[in-house]
Amino acid sequence: MRAAAMSQSCNRKRTAQSDCLERFLSLAMCVGLLWPPGGASVAPCICASNILSCSKMNLSSIPTGLPLYTAVLDLSYNDINKLKSEWTPVKLPKLRNLLLSHNGLLFLSSEAFVNVKQLRHLDLSSNSLQLLDEFVFEPLVNLEVLLLYNNKITQIDRSAFITTLNIQKLYLSHNQISRFPVELIREKSRLEKLSLLDVSSNKIKTLPLDEMRALPAWLRNGLYFHNNPLLCHCDLYTLVAHWDLRKLNSVADFRGEFTCILQGPQKTRVDVFELSGESMNCSTFKEAEEEAFLEQTLTLACDTKRRNMLKTWTLPGSAALISGGNQTAMVMPDGSLRVSPVRSEDSGTYTCFATSEAFNETIYVVLKVHNFTMHGGSETLNTAYTTLVGCLASVVLVLVYLYLTPCRCFCCPGKGKARGDDSIRSSVLSVTPTHGADPAALHRHVVFTDTKEARGLNGKLNPNVDQDDHETEEARSLMKGTRKKSITESISSVFSDTPMMV
């Protein structure tokens, strides 16, 4: 019995000694692997499970031989000023977090992250970076958080983040950026993941206000752009005032840091919220109403400050939304309210109650329904426009008929005549009364030219010529196909029964 007990005790001691030896060898191997080359006087990195902490070690280069199981690598607060492509010659498939802040980094190789494609969190803040190459982040398709604040970045290539479609939080504040990276908020596929974009404390003068207004509230809540030399105008005031009214964190948390530059020789910096006063007299912001027409389909969005909240609606007059009733409103899977077809009684204030475990929000949507269909107003406009065009065309035709002389016919049958020998003159309109004229001639609308025998001195009609002989001679001339010379002042037609002076 005693021998067996002693044997078991020895075995346990040997096992314990073996475990201690294995732990010591493992720790010695970790220390040996992480000992920086030529750094016998530099303390080794700390190895804790899959976390390697080399922070504040005065390292000028990254230790070689990093374990393949490394998930978190902390190299912050060192003197590493270049991140070359060969900083890790082997792939680190399990590396998720890489911390390189406070190193004085000046250079990033375009292939610096080829062997760490599984990175989720990359901290490059508080360095001396100036430019971001268009391909530097291309391998990081799984990157979610990128910290670049407190650098000296002046320019960001438009395609620098083109492959980082899973980015959720991007910190670019405290740099010297002069262009807002609008491509980050313009792509709908990217907006599904992006929740925070910080471009505050830079040198941005203009903002893409249209794109910013169209963003959902949960993204506007995380879009920080304060402390920039923005140019003052009322559209900027309207946007900031709206976000402040909605209590969005991006404005409410930094309300005193929203300033802009007034145009002028002095370049005065003023508070954006003062633009509604004497500075620019911008109109006080009011929440706009939703508008709809009869019989159309309308969707009212419950624009919450957070994603994936439970949303319920009440109708105008605090009426409950009854499932399967005769109401035209229905809640959609994404929490929005669909009204179809819109009726005149659907006007009013709709209330959306959004709830989550840690946050509740109430949103009011005012709907105004016009008392006609969407195409009714345009049809009325088209009718009025057509009527106006018809009236103008009629006036033009009347003016042409009254004042423009018709072209003379020079190609009519007959012998060559001089230009002044036309037989029939154009129509004229006269309101001059006739005195002493033949009563029978007052109602005559067509008068043919006179014959040679009927002419008097200076080409005037001879009143002594018999009227019947005159008409007979005219008829005979027409039947023979001959044309007579016209008197310069003779009249061929009148517009009305107004007497004419001959």
XYZ file of C-alpha atoms in Angstrom:
502
model
C 0.000 0.000 0.000
C 2.719 2.430 0.996
C 4.735 1.531 -2.102
C 1.727 2.152 -4.347
C 0.993 5.471 -2.644
C 4.584 6.568 -2.991
C 4.527 5.572 -6.659
C 1.372 7.643 -7.300
C 2.863 10.612 -5.447
C 5.991 10.442 -7.552
C 3.948 10.218 -10.709
C 1.983 13.309 -9.746
C 5.199 15.175 -9.021
C 6.638 14.126 -12.328
C 3.444 15.257 -14.105
C 3.520 18.609 -12.364
C 7.171 19.032 -13.156
C 6.472 18.110 -16.783
C 3.653 20.686 -17.016
C 5.848 23.350 -15.497
C 8.629 22.477 -17.912
C 6.259 22.684 -20.908
C 4.907 26.071 -19.777
C 8.426 27.369 -19.265
C 9.514 26.153 -22.679
C 6.405 27.683 -24.284
C 7.042 31.031 -22.588
C 10.730 30.856 -23.505
C 9.801 30.114 -27.132
C 7.323 33.046 -27.190
C 9.950 35.368 -25.713
C 12.585 34.068 -28.091
C 10.347 34.554 -31.101
C 9.386 38.101 -30.120
C 12.841 39.279 -29.120
C 13.674 42.046 -31.549
C 16.767 41.550 -33.681
C 19.822 43.216 -32.214
C 17.814 44.348 -29.212
C 19.425 42.523 -26.310
C 18.799 45.565 -24.116
C 15.165 45.883 -25.153
C 12.533 44.176 -23.039
C 10.592 41.371 -24.810
C 6.947 41.560 -25.868
C 4.275 40.253 -23.566
C 2.531 37.079 -24.698
C -0.957 36.437 -23.267
C -2.732 33.641 -25.051
C -3.288 34.915 -28.617
C -2.517 38.541 -27.690
C 0.964 39.956 -28.303
C 1.661 43.303 -26.667
C 4.817 45.101 -27.792
C 3.605 48.553 -26.722
C 6.094 51.117 -25.367
C 9.141 48.972 -26.119
C 11.104 51.613 -28.065
C 10.978 49.399 -31.138
C 12.232 50.801 -34.414
C 11.070 47.753 -36.398
C 8.515 45.008 -35.978
C 9.787 41.784 -34.373
C 10.170 38.851 -36.748
C 8.849 35.346 -36.376
C 5.400 36.271 -35.109
C 3.344 33.204 -34.044
C 0.693 32.120 -36.536
C -1.971 32.032 -33.802
C -1.639 35.789 -33.128
C -5.064 37.467 -33.083
C -4.170 40.829 -31.516
C -0.843 42.590 -32.137
C -0.205 45.820 -30.221
C 2.755 47.836 -31.523
C 1.626 51.251 -30.324
C 3.885 53.884 -28.741
C 7.103 52.869 -30.509
C 9.419 54.391 -33.120
C 8.310 52.458 -36.198
C 8.205 55.063 -38.981
C 7.828 52.720 -41.960
C 5.536 49.778 -42.561
C 7.108 47.835 -45.384
C 5.676 44.903 -47.285
C 8.081 42.422 -45.634
C 7.236 43.340 -42.035
C 5.638 39.910 -41.815
C 7.083 37.512 -44.426
C 4.474 34.853 -43.588
C 0.693 35.074 -43.549
C -1.041 35.635 -40.241
C -4.471 34.140 -40.949
C -5.837 34.710 -37.423
C -4.725 38.312 -36.958
C -7.829 40.463 -36.341
C -6.525 43.585 -34.565
C -3.377 45.521 -35.468
C -2.469 48.581 -33.374
C 0.197 50.945 -34.734
C -0.766 54.279 -33.151
C 1.822 56.783 -31.846
C 4.724 55.519 -33.932
C 5.552 58.473 -36.158
C 4.624 56.477 -39.256
C 5.561 58.277 -42.445
C 5.223 55.550 -45.041
C 2.789 52.727 -45.765
C 3.722 50.261 -48.474
C 0.995 49.475 -51.006
C 1.545 45.796 -50.087
C 1.760 46.299 -46.338
C -1.420 44.331 -45.607
C -1.174 41.544 -48.169
C -0.424 38.874 -45.516
C -3.032 40.065 -42.997
C -6.205 40.032 -45.080
C -8.391 38.971 -42.146
C -7.936 42.233 -40.257
C -11.083 43.640 -38.686
C -9.588 46.499 -36.640
C -6.674 48.700 -37.815
C -5.363 51.598 -35.718
C -3.046 54.002 -37.547
C -3.941 57.070 -35.494
C -1.549 59.710 -34.139
C 1.148 59.266 -36.751
C 2.625 61.426 -39.519
C 0.914 59.973 -42.576
C 0.302 62.470 -45.388
C -1.065 60.508 -48.328
C -3.156 57.360 -48.635
C -2.247 55.279 -51.676
C -5.185 54.031 -53.728
C -4.158 50.376 -53.254
C -2.961 50.416 -49.645
C -6.238 49.087 -48.166
C -7.215 46.936 -51.146
C -6.492 43.546 -49.449
C -8.562 44.451 -46.362
C -11.958 43.375 -47.655
C -13.041 42.353 -44.127
C -11.965 45.558 -42.382
C -14.643 47.006 -40.081
C -12.915 49.738 -38.032
C -10.184 52.043 -39.369
C -8.602 54.769 -37.221
C -6.667 57.453 -39.111
C -7.297 60.471 -36.895
C -4.538 62.841 -35.763
C -2.301 62.443 -38.802
C -1.200 64.928 -41.480
C -3.323 63.559 -44.304
C -4.024 66.171 -46.954
C -5.473 64.023 -49.703
C -7.461 60.801 -49.907
C -7.598 59.007 -53.228
C -11.172 58.477 -54.417
C -10.541 54.739 -54.720
C -8.642 54.356 -51.430
C -11.621 52.636 -49.759
C -13.202 51.102 -52.834
C -12.693 47.501 -51.628
C -13.464 48.057 -47.944
C -17.169 47.396 -48.378
C -17.543 46.058 -44.837
C -16.215 49.196 -43.155
C -18.428 50.261 -40.246
C -16.459 53.017 -38.530
C -13.960 55.354 -40.178
C -12.164 58.041 -38.160
C -10.521 60.790 -40.249
C -10.660 63.738 -37.841
C -7.763 66.071 -36.974
C -6.103 65.944 -40.383
C -5.708 68.455 -43.215
C -8.298 66.999 -45.592
C -9.942 69.571 -47.859
C -12.374 67.307 -49.763
C -15.285 65.468 -48.202
C -15.083 61.754 -49.183
C -18.533 61.745 -50.746
C -17.948 58.347 -52.365
C -18.278 56.770 -48.906
C -21.912 57.854 -48.528
C -22.980 57.700 -52.178
C -22.875 53.920 -52.663
C -25.979 52.191 -51.329
C -24.169 48.894 -50.792
C -21.707 50.602 -48.444
C -24.433 52.362 -46.460
C -25.771 49.017 -45.281
C -22.662 48.611 -43.085
C -21.351 52.124 -42.432
C -22.485 53.570 -39.100
C -19.840 56.199 -38.253
C -17.838 58.632 -40.380
C -15.814 61.317 -38.619
C -14.316 64.102 -40.788
C -14.313 66.765 -38.080
C -11.427 69.176 -37.474
C -10.164 69.245 -41.048
C -10.049 71.906 -43.789
C -13.294 71.072 -45.578
C -15.083 74.136 -47.007
C -18.082 72.574 -48.757
C -20.264 69.583 -47.975
C -22.386 67.353 -50.242
C -25.593 68.614 -48.637
C -27.972 66.789 -50.991
C -26.348 63.415 -50.297
C -26.217 64.138 -46.558
C -29.902 65.036 -46.392
C -30.828 61.767 -48.107
C -29.000 59.615 -45.541
C -31.011 57.597 -43.014
C -31.120 59.035 -39.505
C -29.027 56.246 -37.990
C -26.136 57.226 -40.301
C -26.635 60.967 -39.883
C -26.438 60.275 -36.158
C -22.828 59.124 -36.665
C -21.691 61.625 -39.321
C -19.407 64.157 -37.609
C -18.285 67.257 -39.555
C -17.905 69.993 -36.913
C -14.897 72.317 -36.600
C -14.323 72.767 -40.343
C -13.943 76.115 -42.194
C -17.293 75.704 -43.937
C -18.648 78.539 -46.059
C -21.775 80.104 -44.580
C -25.076 79.742 -46.429
C -28.663 79.031 -45.501
C -28.654 75.437 -46.779
C -25.943 74.628 -44.236
C -27.988 76.240 -41.484
C -31.086 74.282 -42.500
C -29.212 70.966 -42.373
C -27.572 71.618 -39.007
C -30.800 72.983 -37.501
C -32.704 69.913 -38.680
C -30.172 67.522 -37.164
C -30.222 69.493 -33.937
C -34.024 69.326 -33.846
C -33.808 65.543 -34.206
C -31.238 65.424 -31.361
C -28.723 63.575 -33.514
C -25.497 62.893 -31.619
C -23.285 64.264 -34.394
C -24.741 67.753 -33.774
C -26.108 67.637 -30.249
C -22.802 66.460 -28.708
C -20.748 69.192 -30.435
C -23.298 71.974 -30.794
C -20.838 74.710 -29.853
C -18.283 73.677 -32.482
C -20.393 74.229 -35.591
C -18.971 77.389 -37.128
C -18.711 78.785 -40.658
C -16.888 81.534 -42.538
C -18.820 84.566 -43.800
C -17.874 85.637 -47.301
C -16.044 88.934 -47.372
C -12.589 90.426 -46.981
C -12.497 89.810 -43.217
C -13.518 86.112 -43.377
C -15.413 86.319 -40.102
C -16.086 83.032 -38.315
C -19.602 82.800 -36.849
C -21.766 80.188 -35.201
C -23.888 78.278 -37.732
C -26.937 78.578 -35.488
C -26.637 82.396 -35.653
C -27.295 82.440 -39.408
C -31.022 82.784 -38.735
C -30.307 86.174 -37.143
C -28.608 89.276 -38.487
C -25.704 87.419 -40.146
C -27.660 86.026 -43.099
C -31.298 86.117 -41.955
C -31.888 82.464 -42.883
C -35.430 81.181 -42.409
C -36.099 79.341 -39.171
C -36.170 75.628 -39.865
C -39.459 73.743 -39.648
C -40.045 70.076 -40.282
C -41.431 69.651 -43.798
C -44.717 67.890 -44.495
C -45.145 64.809 -46.615
C -47.409 65.400 -49.627
C -49.512 62.900 -51.541
C -52.252 62.744 -54.174
C -55.446 60.753 -54.306
C -55.214 57.081 -55.340
C -51.417 56.945 -55.260
C -49.259 54.582 -53.158
C -47.239 56.254 -50.391
C -44.603 54.884 -47.994
C -43.894 56.719 -44.728
C -40.473 55.946 -43.238
C -39.839 55.658 -39.500
C -36.406 57.305 -39.655
C -34.868 56.227 -36.328
C -31.426 57.090 -34.938
C -30.574 53.423 -34.465
C -30.925 50.343 -36.596
C -33.138 47.318 -36.101
C -35.614 48.864 -33.693
C -39.137 47.550 -33.098
C -41.561 49.984 -34.769
C -45.298 50.483 -34.261
C -47.619 53.108 -35.787
C -50.723 55.053 -34.866
C -52.906 56.806 -37.451
C -54.143 60.431 -37.392
C -56.361 61.097 -34.414
C -54.437 58.472 -32.375
C -56.386 55.709 -34.112
C -54.884 52.258 -33.709
C -53.698 50.333 -36.737
C -55.966 47.300 -37.023
C -54.612 44.304 -38.918
C -57.065 43.027 -41.525
C -59.406 46.023 -41.187
C -60.679 48.325 -43.913
C -57.804 50.732 -43.391
C -55.501 51.500 -46.303
C -52.366 51.609 -44.119
C -50.131 48.586 -43.540
C -46.804 48.175 -41.703
C -44.032 46.787 -43.911
C -41.317 44.328 -42.762
C -38.734 47.141 -42.483
C -41.016 49.135 -40.156
C -42.229 51.687 -42.698
C -45.938 52.420 -43.216
C -47.501 51.813 -46.623
C -50.685 53.709 -47.530
C -52.462 52.544 -50.690
C -54.572 53.933 -52.197
C -54.311 57.366 -50.590
C -57.640 58.938 -49.642
C -58.477 62.494 -48.613
C -59.203 61.331 -45.043
C -55.627 59.997 -44.747
C -54.347 63.515 -44.045
C -52.998 64.122 -40.578
C -50.152 63.255 -38.201
C -48.828 59.691 -38.089
C -46.829 58.576 -35.049
C -44.093 55.934 -35.078
C -42.955 54.431 -31.775
C -39.494 52.846 -32.034
C -38.196 50.772 -29.132
C -35.091 48.747 -28.294
C -33.494 47.354 -25.147
C -31.660 50.581 -24.300
C -33.318 53.301 -26.390
C -36.817 54.520 -27.262
C -37.770 57.116 -29.861
C -40.992 58.729 -31.084
C -41.223 60.115 -34.609
C -44.076 62.212 -36.031
C -44.857 62.339 -39.749
C -47.339 64.951 -41.023
C -49.147 63.979 -44.239
C -51.027 66.391 -46.495
C -53.232 64.860 -49.196
C -54.159 66.973 -52.231
C -57.784 66.706 -53.330
C -56.975 65.491 -56.858
C -55.013 62.711 -58.494
C -51.355 63.006 -59.367
C -52.120 63.556 -63.078
C -55.116 65.834 -62.552
C -53.131 69.012 -62.108
C -50.954 68.316 -65.127
C -53.973 67.607 -67.326
C -55.471 70.964 -66.335
C -52.182 72.658 -67.090
C -51.956 70.951 -70.472
C -55.491 72.079 -71.365
C -54.737 75.675 -70.428
C -51.478 75.568 -72.342
C -53.204 74.182 -75.442
C -55.870 76.881 -75.264
C -53.261 79.611 -74.950
C -51.279 78.296 -77.917
C -54.462 78.111 -80.010
C -55.329 81.714 -79.191
C -51.851 82.929 -80.074
C -51.918 81.000 -83.356
C -55.292 82.560 -84.257
C -53.993 86.060 -83.555
C -50.917 85.452 -85.701
C -53.012 84.152 -88.592
C -55.329 87.177 -88.417
C -52.361 89.557 -88.436
C -50.850 87.751 -91.405
C -54.152 87.926 -93.270
C -54.628 91.624 -92.503
C -51.172 93.137 -92.974
C -49.016 90.893 -95.141
C -49.489 91.419 -98.914
C -49.793 88.133 -100.819
C -47.073 87.358 -103.351
C -47.817 88.455 -106.915
C -48.043 85.884 -109.605
C -45.412 86.296 -112.315
C -45.811 82.861 -113.849
C -49.483 83.080 -114.817
C -50.506 82.298 -118.420
C -50.291 85.125 -120.841
C -47.795 87.293 -122.551
C -44.930 88.819 -120.694
C -46.100 91.761 -118.687
C -44.268 94.348 -116.781
C -44.186 94.010 -113.028
C -46.594 96.864 -112.585
C -49.073 95.420 -115.119
C -50.822 92.927 -112.843
C -54.566 92.841 -113.403
C -55.685 92.224 -109.859
C -54.492 94.014 -106.761
C -54.244 92.574 -103.251
C -56.857 92.924 -100.553
C -56.890 95.888 -98.272
C -58.855 96.810 -95.183
C -60.226 100.313 -94.983
C -62.536 102.028 -92.566
C -62.709 105.299 -94.593
C -66.315 106.147 -95.466
C -67.274 106.823 -99.071
C -68.830 110.115 -100.024
C -70.746 110.584 -103.196
C -70.251 107.045 -104.444
C -72.683 104.975 -106.425
C -75.000 103.091 -103.984
C -74.764 99.976 -106.092
C -70.997 99.972 -105.731
C -71.164 99.986 -101.920
C -72.060 96.302 -101.798
C -69.698 95.184 -104.533
C -66.932 92.952 -103.096
C -64.948 92.217 -106.272
C -64.084 94.883 -108.814
C -62.163 94.011 -111.995
C -59.730 96.385 -113.588
C -60.996 98.935 -116.031
C -60.375 98.981 -119.736
C -58.295 101.455 -121.593
C -61.410 103.341 -122.690
C -62.483 103.814 -119.077
C -59.230 105.506 -118.055
C -58.931 109.184 -117.641
C -56.025 111.410 -116.945
C -53.217 110.150 -114.765
C -54.637 106.616 -114.902
C -57.829 107.492 -113.001
C -61.180 106.000 -113.822
C -63.269 108.017 -116.163
C -66.665 108.639 -114.551
C -68.248 109.391 -117.910
C -67.839 105.837 -119.187
C -71.018 103.806 -119.103
C -71.126 101.214 -116.274
C -72.741 98.469 -118.373
C -70.179 98.858 -121.131
C -67.486 98.684 -118.528
C -68.691 95.369 -117.046
C -69.262 93.896 -120.518
C -65.729 94.737 -121.552
C -64.373 93.116 -118.360
C -66.281 89.897 -118.980
C -65.112 89.789 -122.595
C -61.505 90.222 -121.495
C -61.765 87.371 -119.012
C -63.308 84.990 -121.571
C -60.502 85.694 -124.015
C -57.894 84.910 -121.380
C -56.281 88.302 -121.634
C -55.224 90.433 -118.693
C -55.525 94.156 -118.363
C -53.277 96.569 -116.621
C -54.389 97.503 -113.097
C -54.637 100.940 -111.723
C -52.158 101.614 -108.972
C -54.767 102.926 -106.594
C -57.651 100.620 -107.610
C -59.220 98.263 -105.089
C -59.841 94.563 -105.761
C -61.366 93.317 -102.529
C -62.604 94.506 -99.177
C -62.778 92.722 -95.862
C -66.292 93.886 -94.946
C -69.236 95.896 -96.293
C -67.566 99.147 -95.329
C -67.988 101.730 -98.131
C -64.845 102.465 -100.058
C -63.639 105.727 -101.572
C -62.731 105.421 -105.285
